[in-house]
Short mmCIF file of C-alpha atoms in Angstrom, two decimals:
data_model
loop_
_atom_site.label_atom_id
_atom_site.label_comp_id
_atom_site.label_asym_id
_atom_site.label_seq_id
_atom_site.Cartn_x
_atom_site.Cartn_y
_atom_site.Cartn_z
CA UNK A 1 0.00 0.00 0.00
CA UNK A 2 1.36 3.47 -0.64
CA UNK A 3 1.89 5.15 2.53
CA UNK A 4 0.32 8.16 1.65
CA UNK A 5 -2.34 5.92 1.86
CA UNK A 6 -1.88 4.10 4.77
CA UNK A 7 -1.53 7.47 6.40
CA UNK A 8 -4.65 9.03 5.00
CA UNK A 9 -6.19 5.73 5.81
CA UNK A 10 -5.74 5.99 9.67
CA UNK A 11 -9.09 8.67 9.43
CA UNK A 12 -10.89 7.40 6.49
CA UNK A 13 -11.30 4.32 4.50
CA UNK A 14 -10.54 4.69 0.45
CA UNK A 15 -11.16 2.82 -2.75
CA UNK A 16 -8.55 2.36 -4.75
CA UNK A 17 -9.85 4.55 -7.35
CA UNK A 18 -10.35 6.95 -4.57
CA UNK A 19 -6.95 7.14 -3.70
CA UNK A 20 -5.48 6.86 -7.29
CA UNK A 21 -7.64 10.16 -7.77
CA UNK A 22 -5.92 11.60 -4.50
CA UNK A 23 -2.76 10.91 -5.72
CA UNK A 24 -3.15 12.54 -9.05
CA UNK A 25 -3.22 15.84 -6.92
CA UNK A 26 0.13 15.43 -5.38
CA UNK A 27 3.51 15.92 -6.80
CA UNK A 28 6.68 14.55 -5.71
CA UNK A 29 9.86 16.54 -5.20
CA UNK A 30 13.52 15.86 -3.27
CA UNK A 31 15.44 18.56 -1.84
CA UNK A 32 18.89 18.39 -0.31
CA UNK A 33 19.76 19.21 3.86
CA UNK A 34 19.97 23.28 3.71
CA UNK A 35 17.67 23.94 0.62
CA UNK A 36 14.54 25.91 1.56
CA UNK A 37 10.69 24.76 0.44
CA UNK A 38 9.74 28.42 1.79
CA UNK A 39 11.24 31.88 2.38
CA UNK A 40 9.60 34.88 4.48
CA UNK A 41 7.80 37.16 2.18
CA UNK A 42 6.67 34.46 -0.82
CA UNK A 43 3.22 33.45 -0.62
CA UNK A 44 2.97 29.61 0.73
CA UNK A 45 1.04 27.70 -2.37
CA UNK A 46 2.25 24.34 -1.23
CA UNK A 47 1.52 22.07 1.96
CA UNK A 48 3.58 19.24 1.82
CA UNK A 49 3.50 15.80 3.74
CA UNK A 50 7.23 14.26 4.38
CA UNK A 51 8.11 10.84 2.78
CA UNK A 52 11.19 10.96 4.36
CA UNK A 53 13.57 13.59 6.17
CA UNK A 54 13.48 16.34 8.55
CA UNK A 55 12.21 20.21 8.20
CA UNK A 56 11.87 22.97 10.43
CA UNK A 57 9.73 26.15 10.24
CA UNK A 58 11.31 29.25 11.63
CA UNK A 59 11.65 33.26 12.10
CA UNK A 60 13.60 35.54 13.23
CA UNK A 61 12.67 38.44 15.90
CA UNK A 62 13.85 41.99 15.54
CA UNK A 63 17.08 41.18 17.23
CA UNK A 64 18.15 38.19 14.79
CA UNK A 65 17.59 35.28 17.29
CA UNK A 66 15.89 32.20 15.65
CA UNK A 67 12.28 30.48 16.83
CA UNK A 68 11.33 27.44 15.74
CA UNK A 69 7.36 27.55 14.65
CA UNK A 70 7.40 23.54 13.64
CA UNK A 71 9.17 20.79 13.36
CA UNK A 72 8.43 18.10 10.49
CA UNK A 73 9.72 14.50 9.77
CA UNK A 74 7.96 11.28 8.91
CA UNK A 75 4.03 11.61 8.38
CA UNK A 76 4.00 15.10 9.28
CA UNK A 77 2.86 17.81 7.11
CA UNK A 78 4.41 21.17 7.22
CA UNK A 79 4.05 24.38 5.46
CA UNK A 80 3.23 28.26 6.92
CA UNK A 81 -0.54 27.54 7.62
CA UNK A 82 -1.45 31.41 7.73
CA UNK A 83 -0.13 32.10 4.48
CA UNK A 84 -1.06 29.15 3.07
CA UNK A 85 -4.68 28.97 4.21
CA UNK A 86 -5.22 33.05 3.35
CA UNK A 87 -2.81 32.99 0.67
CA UNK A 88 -0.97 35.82 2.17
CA UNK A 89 2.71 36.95 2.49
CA UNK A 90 4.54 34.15 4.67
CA UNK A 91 6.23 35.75 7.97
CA UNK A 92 8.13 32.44 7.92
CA UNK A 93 11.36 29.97 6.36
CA UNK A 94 10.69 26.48 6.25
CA UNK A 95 13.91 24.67 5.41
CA UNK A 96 15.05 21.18 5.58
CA UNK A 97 17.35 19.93 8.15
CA UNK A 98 17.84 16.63 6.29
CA UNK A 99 17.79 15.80 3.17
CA UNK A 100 14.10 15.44 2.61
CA UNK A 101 11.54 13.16 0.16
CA UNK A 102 8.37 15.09 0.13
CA UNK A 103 5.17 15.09 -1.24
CA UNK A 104 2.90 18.29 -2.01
CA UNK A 105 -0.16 19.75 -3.04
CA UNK A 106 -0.34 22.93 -4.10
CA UNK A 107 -3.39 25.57 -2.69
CA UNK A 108 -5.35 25.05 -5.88
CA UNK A 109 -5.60 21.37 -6.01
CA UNK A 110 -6.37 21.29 -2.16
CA UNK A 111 -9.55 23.49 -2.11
CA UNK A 112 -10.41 21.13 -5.80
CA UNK A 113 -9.98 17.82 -4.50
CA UNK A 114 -11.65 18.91 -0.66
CA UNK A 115 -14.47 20.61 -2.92
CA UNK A 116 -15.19 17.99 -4.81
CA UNK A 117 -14.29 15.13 -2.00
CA UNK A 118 -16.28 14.80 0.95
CA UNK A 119 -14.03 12.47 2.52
CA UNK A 120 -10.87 14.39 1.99
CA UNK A 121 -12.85 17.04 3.75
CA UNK A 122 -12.88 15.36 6.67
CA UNK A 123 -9.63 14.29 6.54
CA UNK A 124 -7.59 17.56 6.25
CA UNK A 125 -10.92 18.68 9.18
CA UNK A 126 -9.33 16.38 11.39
CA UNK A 127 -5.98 16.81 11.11
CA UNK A 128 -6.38 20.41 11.39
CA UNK A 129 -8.19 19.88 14.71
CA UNK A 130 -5.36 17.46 15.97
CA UNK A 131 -3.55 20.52 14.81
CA UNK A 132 -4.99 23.20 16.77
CA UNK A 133 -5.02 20.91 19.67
CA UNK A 134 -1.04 20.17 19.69
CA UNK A 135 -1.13 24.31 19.46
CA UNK A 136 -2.99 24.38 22.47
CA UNK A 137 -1.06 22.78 24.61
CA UNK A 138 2.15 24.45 23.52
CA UNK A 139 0.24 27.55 24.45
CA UNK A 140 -0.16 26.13 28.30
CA UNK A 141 2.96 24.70 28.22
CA UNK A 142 4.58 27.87 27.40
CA UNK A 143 2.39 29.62 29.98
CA UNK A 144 2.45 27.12 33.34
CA UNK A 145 5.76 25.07 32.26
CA UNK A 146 9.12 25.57 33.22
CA UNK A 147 12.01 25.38 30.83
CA UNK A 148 12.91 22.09 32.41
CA UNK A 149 9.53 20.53 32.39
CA UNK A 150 8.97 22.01 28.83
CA UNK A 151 12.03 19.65 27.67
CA UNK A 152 11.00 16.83 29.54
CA UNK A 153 7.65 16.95 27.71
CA UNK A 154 9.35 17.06 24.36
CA UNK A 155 11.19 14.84 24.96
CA UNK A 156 8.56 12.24 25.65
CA UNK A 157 6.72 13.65 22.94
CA UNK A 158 8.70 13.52 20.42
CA UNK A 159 12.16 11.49 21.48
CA UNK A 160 13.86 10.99 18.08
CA UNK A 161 13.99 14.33 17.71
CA UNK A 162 16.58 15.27 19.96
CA UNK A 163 18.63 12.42 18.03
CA UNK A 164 18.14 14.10 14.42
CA UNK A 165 18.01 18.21 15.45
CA UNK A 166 21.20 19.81 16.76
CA UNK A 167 20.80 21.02 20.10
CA UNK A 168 20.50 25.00 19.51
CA UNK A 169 17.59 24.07 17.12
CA UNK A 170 15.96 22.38 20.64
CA UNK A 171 16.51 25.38 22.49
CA UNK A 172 15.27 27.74 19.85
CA UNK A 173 11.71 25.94 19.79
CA UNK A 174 11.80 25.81 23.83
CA UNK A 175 12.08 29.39 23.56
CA UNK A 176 15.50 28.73 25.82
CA UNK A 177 19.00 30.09 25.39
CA UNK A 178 21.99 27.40 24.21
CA UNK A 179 23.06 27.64 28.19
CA UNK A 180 19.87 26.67 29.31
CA UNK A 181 19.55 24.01 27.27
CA UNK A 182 22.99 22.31 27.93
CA UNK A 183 21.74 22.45 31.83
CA UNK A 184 18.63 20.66 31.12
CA UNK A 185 20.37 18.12 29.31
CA UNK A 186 22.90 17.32 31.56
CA UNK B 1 -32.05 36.29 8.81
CA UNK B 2 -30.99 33.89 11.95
CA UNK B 3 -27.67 35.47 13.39
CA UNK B 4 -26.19 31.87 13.16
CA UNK B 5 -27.29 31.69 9.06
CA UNK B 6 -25.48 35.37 8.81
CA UNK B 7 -22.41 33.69 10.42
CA UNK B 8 -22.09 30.30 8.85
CA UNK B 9 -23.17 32.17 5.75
CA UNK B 10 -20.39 34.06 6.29
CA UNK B 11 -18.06 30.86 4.91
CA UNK B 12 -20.62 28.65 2.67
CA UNK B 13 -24.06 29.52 1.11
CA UNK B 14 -27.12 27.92 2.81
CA UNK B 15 -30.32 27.24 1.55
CA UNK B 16 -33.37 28.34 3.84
CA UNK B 17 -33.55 23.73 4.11
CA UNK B 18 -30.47 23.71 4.61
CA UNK B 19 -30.23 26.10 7.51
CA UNK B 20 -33.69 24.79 9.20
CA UNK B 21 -31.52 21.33 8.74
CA UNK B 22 -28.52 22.76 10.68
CA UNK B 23 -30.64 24.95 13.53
CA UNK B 24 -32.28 21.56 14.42
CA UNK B 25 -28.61 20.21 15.57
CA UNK B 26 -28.59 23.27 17.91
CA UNK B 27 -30.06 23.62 21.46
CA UNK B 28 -30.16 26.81 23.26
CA UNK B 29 -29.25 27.71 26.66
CA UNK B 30 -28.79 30.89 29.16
CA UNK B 31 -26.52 31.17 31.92
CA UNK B 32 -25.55 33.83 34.35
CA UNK B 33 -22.13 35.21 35.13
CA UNK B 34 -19.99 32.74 37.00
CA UNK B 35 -21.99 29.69 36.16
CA UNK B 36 -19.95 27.21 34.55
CA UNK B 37 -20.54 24.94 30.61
CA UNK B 38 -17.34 23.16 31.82
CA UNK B 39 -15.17 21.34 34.77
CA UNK B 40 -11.81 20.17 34.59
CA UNK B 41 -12.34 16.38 34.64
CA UNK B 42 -15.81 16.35 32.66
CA UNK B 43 -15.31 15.28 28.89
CA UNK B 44 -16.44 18.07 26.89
CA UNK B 45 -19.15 16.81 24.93
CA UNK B 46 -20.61 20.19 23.54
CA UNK B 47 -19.27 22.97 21.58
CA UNK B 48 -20.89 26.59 22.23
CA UNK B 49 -21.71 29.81 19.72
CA UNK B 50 -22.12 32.31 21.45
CA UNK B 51 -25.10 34.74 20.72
CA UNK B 52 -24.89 37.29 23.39
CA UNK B 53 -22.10 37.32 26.93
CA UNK B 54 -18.42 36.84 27.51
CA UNK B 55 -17.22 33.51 28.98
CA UNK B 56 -13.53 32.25 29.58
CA UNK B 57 -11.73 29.01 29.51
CA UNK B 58 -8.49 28.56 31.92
CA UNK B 59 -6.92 26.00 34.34
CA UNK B 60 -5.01 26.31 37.51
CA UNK B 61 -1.19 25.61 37.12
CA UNK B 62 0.65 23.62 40.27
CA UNK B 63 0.71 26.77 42.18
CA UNK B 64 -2.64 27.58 41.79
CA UNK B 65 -1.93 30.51 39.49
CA UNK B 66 -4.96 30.93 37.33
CA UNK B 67 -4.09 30.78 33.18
CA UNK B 68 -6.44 32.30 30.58
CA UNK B 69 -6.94 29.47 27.76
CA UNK B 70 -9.45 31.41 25.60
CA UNK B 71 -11.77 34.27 25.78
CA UNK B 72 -15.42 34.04 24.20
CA UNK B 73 -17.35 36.72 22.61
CA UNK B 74 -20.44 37.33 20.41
CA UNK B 75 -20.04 35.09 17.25
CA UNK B 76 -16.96 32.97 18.59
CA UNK B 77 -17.14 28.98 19.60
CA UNK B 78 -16.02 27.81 22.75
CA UNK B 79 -15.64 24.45 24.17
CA UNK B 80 -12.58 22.90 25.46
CA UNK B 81 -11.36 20.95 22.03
CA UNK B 82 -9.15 18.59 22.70
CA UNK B 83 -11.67 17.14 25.25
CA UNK B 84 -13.98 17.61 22.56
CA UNK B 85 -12.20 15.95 19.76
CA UNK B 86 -11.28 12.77 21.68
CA UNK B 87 -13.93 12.56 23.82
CA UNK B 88 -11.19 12.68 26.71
CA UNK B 89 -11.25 14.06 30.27
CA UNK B 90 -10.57 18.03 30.06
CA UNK B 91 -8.25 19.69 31.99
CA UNK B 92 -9.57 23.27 31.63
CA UNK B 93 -12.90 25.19 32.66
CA UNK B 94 -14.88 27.33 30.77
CA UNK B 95 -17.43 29.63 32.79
CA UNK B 96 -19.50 32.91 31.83
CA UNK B 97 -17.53 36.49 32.76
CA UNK B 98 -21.19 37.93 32.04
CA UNK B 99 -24.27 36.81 31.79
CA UNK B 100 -24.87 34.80 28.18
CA UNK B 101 -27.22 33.41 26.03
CA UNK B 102 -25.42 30.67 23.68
CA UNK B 103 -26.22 28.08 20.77
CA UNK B 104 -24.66 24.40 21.57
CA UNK B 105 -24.02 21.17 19.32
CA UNK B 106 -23.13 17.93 20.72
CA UNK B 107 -20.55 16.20 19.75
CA UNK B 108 -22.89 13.34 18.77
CA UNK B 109 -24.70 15.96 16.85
CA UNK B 110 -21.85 17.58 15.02
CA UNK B 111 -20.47 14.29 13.61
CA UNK B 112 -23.69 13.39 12.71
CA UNK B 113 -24.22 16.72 10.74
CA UNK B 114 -20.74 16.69 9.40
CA UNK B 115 -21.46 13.54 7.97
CA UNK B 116 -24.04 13.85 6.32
CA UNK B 117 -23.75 17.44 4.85
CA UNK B 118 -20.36 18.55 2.91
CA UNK B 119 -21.21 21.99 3.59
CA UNK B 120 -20.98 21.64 7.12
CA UNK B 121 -17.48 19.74 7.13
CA UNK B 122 -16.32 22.12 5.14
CA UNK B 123 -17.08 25.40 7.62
CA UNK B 124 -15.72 23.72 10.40
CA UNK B 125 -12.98 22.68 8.80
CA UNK B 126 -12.38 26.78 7.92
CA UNK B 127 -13.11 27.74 11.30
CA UNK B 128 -10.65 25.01 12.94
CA UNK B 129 -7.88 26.68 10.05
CA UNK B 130 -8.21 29.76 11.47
CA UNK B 131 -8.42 28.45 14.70
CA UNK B 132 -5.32 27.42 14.03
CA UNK B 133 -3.68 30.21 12.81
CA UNK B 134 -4.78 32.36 16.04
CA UNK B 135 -2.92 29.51 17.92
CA UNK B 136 0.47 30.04 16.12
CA UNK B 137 0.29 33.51 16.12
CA UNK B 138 0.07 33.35 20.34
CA UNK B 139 2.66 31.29 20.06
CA UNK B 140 4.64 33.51 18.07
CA UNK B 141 4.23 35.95 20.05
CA UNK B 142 4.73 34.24 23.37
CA UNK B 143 8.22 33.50 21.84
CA UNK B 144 9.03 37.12 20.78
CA UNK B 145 7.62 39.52 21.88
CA UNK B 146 7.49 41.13 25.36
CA UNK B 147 4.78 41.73 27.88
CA UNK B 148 4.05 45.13 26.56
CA UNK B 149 3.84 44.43 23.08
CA UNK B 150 1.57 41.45 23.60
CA UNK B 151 -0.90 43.90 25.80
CA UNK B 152 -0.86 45.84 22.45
CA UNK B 153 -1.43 43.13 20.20
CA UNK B 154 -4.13 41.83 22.59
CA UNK B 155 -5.83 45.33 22.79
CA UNK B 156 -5.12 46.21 19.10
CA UNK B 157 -7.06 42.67 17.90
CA UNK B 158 -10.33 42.85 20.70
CA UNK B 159 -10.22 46.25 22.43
CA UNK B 160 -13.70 45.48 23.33
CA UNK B 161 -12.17 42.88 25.81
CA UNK B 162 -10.33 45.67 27.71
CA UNK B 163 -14.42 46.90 28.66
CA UNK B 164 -15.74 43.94 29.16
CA UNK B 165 -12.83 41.54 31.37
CA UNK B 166 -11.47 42.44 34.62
CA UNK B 167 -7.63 43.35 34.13
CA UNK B 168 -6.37 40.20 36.22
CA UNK B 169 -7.84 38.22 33.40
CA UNK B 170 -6.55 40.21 30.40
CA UNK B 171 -2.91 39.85 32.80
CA UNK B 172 -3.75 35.48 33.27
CA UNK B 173 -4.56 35.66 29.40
CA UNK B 174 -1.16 36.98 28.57
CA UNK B 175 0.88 35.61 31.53
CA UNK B 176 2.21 38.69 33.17
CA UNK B 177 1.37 39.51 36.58
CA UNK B 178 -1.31 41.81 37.98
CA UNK B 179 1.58 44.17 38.56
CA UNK B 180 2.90 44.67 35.39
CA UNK B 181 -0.25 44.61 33.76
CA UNK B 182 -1.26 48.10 35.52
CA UNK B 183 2.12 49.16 34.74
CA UNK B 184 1.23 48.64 30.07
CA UNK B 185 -2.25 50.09 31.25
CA UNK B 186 -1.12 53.26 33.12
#
């Protein structure tokens, strides 16, 4: 089975001709560790899901220092969701850590194929309200959780990340300095 | 025309069948300032419009310190949604600032409705988007920016809050302390 598939699969069930029709929306597309999918100031006409690699989605405050918006590997889809979803300048970078085997659809062929697809509908419905929810509780974390426990929850969350992102990306998501960081991972 | 036709209507087109279809998913309710639509523990199992009042949802960190999750206003949705979503124990409250007058679904209702009506999947699937996008523009700005220029983002976006919600709430929305919320006021 395709694992775009499989994937879309774990929220609704599809035909084969179903998916075949999915899949002629999507377009494939390899990019090397470094090379940017997005860069502040384009408009974001692409969401794309990752085949294989790691991304990160980033900007930088008025005094240069880096924050990490997203992370992406495996399964995950990534692009600047604001931009993408008003088609509107992006205030963001999305880059690839990794070299990276995605998969995308651009802004056009989304709003066809969830027009014309109920199902797909609720798919991208869903994941948009796992979405929101994993926002959420970075909200509260940020608000009630210290640096340490912040970590520790990432950590659990997400545990081959701190295997595949260096360390100053970490603290840069955390919303932690380098120092900080090297404390809590001691 | 029903105020919740003129806001769905706002996304997708609705036939006067259509809407009588939708209303009859909707029960309405009236509750006076302080009452609560949610406890922390309860699974969340309706989502509210509100028509008329101001409500808040928040939790208590370790300490006891009181965090603002979300404000409600005229024409926004409230419930607590990852409780919603997966039917799961919530860990926030949600109770009325003022006295209100709100519009629920339950959840059996709204999967049910989404279902069976494209339309319908496809609104809440815009609203969760820019649900979304509020969410990572907090977080943005819990990452960057200081107290002071979150107070003016804050009052900027909804200065109708400022009127209507006591200042240690705007100050537990933003997480700065009572103290340094006078101080951005003064």
């Amino acid at each position: 089975m395709h694992i775009l598939r499989k994937h879309i699969e774990e929220i609704i069930s599809l035909t084969d001709d179903e998916f075949d029709f999915i899949l002629s929306h999507f377009e494939q597309v390899k990019k090397r560790k470094h090379q940017y999918i997005l860069q502040e100031g384009e408009v974001a006409n692409k969401e794309y899901w990752i085949i294989r690699g790691c991304l990160k989605s980033y900007f930088f405050d008025e005094k240069g220092k880096e924050h990490i918006v997203q992370f992406g590997m495996e399964n995950w889809w990534i692009t600047d969701y604001e931009s993408f979803v008003k088609q509107t300048s992006s205030k963001i970078y999305i880059d690839c850590i990794e070299d990276s085997q995605l998969l995308y659809i651009t802004y056009e062929n989304r709003e066809k194929l969830t027009a014309e697809m109920h199902k797909m509908e609720r798919f991208w419905a869903k994941k948009s309200k796992y979405g929101r929810i994993a926002l959420q509780n970075r909200i509260l974390s940020l608000l009630k959780n210290s640096s340490k426990e912040r970590y520790e929850l990432l950590l659990e969350q997400h545990p081959t990340l701190f295997q595949r992102v260096p360390k100053k990306l970490i603290a840069a998501y955390l919303g932690v300095s380098r120092e900080t960081l090297s404390r809590l991972n001691s």
